[in-house]
CSV table of C-alpha atoms in Angstrom, one decimal:
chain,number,residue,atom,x,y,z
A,1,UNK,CA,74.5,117.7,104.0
A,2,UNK,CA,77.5,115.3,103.7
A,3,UNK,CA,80.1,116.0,105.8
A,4,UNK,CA,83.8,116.1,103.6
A,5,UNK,CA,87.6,116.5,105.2
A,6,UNK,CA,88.1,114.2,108.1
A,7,UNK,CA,85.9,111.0,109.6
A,8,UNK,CA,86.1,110.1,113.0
A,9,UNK,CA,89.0,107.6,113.9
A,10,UNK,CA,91.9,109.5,111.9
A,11,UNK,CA,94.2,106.4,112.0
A,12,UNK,CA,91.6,103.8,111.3
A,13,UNK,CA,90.7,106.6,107.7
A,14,UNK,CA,94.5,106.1,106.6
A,15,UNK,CA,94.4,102.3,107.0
A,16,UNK,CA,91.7,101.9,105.0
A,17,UNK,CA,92.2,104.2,102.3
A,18,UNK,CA,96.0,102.6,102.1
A,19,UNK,CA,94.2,98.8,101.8
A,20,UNK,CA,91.9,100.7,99.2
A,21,UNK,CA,94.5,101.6,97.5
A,22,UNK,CA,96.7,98.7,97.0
A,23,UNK,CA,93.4,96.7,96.3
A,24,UNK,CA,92.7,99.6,93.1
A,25,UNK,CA,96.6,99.7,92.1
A,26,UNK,CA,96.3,95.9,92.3
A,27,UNK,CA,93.7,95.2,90.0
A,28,UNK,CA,93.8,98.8,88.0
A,29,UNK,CA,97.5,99.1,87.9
A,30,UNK,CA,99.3,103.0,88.7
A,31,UNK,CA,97.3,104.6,85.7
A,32,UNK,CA,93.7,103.1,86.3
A,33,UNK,CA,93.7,103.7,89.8
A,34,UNK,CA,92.2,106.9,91.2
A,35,UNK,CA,92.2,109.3,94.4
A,36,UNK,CA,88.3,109.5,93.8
A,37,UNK,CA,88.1,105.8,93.5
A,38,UNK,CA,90.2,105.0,96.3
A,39,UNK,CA,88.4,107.4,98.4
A,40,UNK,CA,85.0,106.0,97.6
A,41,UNK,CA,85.9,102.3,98.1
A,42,UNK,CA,87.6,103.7,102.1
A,43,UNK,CA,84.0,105.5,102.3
A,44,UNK,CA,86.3,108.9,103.0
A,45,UNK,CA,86.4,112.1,101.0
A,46,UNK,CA,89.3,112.5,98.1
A,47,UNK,CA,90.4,115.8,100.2
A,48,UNK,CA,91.3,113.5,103.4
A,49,UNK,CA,93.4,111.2,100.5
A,50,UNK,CA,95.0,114.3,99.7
A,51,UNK,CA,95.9,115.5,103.6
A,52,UNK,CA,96.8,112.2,104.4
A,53,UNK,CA,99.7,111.5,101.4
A,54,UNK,CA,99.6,114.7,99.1
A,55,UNK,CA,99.4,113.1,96.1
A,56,UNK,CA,99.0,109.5,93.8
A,57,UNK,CA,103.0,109.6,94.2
A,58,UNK,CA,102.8,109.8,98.1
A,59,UNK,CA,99.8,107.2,98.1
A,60,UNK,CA,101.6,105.1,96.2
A,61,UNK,CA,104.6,105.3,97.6
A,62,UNK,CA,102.9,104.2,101.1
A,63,UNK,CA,101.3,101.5,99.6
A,64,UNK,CA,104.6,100.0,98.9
A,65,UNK,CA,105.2,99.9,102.2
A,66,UNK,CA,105.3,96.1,103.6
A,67,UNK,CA,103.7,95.2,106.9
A,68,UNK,CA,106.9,93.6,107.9
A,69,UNK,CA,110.0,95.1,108.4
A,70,UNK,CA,112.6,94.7,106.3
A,71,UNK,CA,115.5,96.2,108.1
A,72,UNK,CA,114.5,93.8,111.1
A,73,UNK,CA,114.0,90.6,108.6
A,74,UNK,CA,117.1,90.9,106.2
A,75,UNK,CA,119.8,91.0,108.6
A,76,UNK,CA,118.2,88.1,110.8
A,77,UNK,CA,117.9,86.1,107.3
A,78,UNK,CA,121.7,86.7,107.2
A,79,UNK,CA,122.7,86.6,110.6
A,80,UNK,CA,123.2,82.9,110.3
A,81,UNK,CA,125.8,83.8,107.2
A,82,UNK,CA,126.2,83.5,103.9
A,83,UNK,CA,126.0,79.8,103.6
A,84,UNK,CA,122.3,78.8,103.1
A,85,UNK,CA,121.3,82.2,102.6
A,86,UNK,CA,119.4,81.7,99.3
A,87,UNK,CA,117.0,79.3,100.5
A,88,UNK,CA,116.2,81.5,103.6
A,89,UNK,CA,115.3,84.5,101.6
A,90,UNK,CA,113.3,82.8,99.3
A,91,UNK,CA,111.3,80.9,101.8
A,92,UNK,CA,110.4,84.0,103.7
A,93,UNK,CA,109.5,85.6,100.3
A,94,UNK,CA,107.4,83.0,99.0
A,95,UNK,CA,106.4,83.1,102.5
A,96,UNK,CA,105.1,86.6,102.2
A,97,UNK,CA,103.7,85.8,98.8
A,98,UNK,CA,101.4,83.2,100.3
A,99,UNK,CA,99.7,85.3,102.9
A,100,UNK,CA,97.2,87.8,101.6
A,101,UNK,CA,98.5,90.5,103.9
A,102,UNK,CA,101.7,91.1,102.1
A,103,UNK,CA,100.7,89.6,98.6
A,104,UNK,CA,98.2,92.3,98.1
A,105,UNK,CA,100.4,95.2,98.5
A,106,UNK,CA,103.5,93.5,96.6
A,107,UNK,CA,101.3,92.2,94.0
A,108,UNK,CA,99.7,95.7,93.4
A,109,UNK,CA,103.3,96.9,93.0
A,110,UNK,CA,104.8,94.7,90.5
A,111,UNK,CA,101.3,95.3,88.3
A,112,UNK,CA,101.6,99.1,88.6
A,113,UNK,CA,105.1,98.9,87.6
A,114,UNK,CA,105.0,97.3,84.5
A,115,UNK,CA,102.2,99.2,83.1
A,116,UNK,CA,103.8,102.7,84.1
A,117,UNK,CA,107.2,104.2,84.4
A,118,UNK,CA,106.4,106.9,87.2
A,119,UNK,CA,105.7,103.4,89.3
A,120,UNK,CA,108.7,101.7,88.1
A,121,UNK,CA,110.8,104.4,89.2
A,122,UNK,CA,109.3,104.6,92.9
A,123,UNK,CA,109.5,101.1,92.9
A,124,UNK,CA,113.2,101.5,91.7
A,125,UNK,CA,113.7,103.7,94.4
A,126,UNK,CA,112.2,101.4,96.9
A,127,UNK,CA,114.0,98.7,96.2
A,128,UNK,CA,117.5,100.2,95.7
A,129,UNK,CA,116.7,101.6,98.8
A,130,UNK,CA,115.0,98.5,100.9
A,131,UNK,CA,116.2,95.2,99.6
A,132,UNK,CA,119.3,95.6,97.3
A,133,UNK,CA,121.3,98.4,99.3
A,134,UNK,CA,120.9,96.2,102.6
A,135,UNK,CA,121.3,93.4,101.1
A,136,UNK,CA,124.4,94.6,98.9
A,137,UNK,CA,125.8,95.7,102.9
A,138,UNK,CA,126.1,92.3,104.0
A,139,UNK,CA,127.1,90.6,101.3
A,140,UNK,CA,131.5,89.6,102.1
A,141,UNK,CA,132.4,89.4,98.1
A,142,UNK,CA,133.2,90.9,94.7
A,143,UNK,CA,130.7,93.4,93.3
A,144,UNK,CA,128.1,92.7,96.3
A,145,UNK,CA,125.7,95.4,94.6
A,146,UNK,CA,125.3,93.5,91.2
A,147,UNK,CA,124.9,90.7,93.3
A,148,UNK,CA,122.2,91.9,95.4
A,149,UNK,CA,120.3,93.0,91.7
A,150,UNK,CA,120.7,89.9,90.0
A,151,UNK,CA,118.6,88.3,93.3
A,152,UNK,CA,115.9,90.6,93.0
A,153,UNK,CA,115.8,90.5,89.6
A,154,UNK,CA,115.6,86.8,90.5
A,155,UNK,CA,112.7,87.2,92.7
A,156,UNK,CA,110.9,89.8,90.7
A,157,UNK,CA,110.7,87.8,87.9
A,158,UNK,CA,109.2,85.1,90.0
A,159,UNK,CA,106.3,86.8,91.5
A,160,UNK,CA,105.7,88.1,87.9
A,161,UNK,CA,105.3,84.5,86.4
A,162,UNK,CA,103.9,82.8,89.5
A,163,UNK,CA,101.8,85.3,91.1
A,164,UNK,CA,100.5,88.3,88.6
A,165,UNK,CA,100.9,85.7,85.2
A,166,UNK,CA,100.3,83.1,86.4
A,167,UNK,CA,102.3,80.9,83.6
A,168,UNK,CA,102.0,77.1,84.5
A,169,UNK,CA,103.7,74.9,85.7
A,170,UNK,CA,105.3,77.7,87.9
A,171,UNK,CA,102.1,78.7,89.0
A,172,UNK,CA,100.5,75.9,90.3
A,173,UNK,CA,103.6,74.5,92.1
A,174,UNK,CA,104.2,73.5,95.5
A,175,UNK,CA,106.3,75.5,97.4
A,176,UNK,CA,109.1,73.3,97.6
A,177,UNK,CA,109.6,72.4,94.0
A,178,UNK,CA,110.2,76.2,93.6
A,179,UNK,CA,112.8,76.4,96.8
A,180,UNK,CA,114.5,73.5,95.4
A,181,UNK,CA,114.3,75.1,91.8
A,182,UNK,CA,116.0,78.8,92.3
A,183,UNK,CA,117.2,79.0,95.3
A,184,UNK,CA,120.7,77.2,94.3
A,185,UNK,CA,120.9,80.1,91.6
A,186,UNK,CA,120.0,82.8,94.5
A,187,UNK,CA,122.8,81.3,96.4
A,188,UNK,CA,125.2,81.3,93.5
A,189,UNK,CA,124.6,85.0,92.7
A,190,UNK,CA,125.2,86.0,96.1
A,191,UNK,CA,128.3,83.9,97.2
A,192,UNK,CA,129.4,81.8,93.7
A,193,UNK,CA,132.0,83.2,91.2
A,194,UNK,CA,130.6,86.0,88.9
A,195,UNK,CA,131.7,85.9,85.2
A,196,UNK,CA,135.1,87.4,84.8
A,197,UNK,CA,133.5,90.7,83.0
A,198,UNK,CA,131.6,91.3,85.3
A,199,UNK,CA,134.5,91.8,88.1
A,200,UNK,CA,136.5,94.8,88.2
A,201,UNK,CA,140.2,95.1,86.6
């Protein structure tokens, strides 16, 4: 009889339905991937998905989850200050995009999220909550959170056309033709003068 629930090795079951799962939302996006699916590619029964995470939500939502940490990363991008700051953050997040490891997971969250509007709003949520509201903290000028959006708007759109597109010449470009390329307008939206509009009074 085969055996359901829980496999030996509890916390070696959650990694690898977790790395199932942002392999299916990956290539499946939000809405094509499945607890049964996921659960057969991590050899584990759906049930232990389901006691591990509750729901597609919560495995989802833990698949967003980078293996780096990002309230370690940002503030030591921006210890050094403001000036120089846009290259930084774009080299450690072409960096990130480079390495399997982290690509998978991001990759799988960008495709979910443009397919389906449950993903877009954890992903919202993550983000607002991750990268623009730390980033937004540090940030010594006018509007600071606008300023942190318009960079990861910046740097969503980027992985979108690079990475999950693929549109060319973007995609096939070295690394530093695309530092040199945006990171003067990452610096500019987080330390160079906004459009008077867009300031208050």
């Amino acid at each position: 009889m085969a055996r359901t629930g829980r496999r030996p090795g509890e916390s070696g079951s959650r990694g690898a339905i977790l790395a199932a799962a942002r392999e299916s939302f990956a290539e499946q996006g939000y809405d094509g991937a499945t607890i049964r699916r996921i659960a057969g590619m991590a050899g584990v029964d759906p049930a232990l998905v389901h006691h591990y995470f509750g729901s597609k939500d919560g495995l989802f939502v833990a698949a967003m989850e980078l293996p780096v940490d990002l309230g370690t990363v940002l503030p030591q991008l921006l210890d050094g200050g403001l000036d120089g700051v846009g290259e930084r953050l774009l080299r450690f997040y072409l960096g990130a995009l480079e390495l399997p490891a982290t690509r998978t997971p991001m990759l799988a969250v960008l495709r979910s999220a443009v397919r389906n509007e449950r993903a877009a709003a954890l992903l919202r949520g993550f983000v607002g909550r991750e990268v623009i509201g730390r980033l937004a903290a540090r940030i010594d000028r006018p509007e600071p959170a606008l300023r942190a959006t318009l960079v990861g708007s910046q740097l969503i759109g980027l992985a979108l056309a690079r990475y999950v597109i693929g549109i060319e010449p973007m995609a096939s470009a070295d690394t530093e033709t695309i530092v040199r390329a945006v990171s003067p307008t990452l610096q500019r939206y987080l330390t160079g003068e906004l459009p008077g509009d867009l300031l208050p009074g």
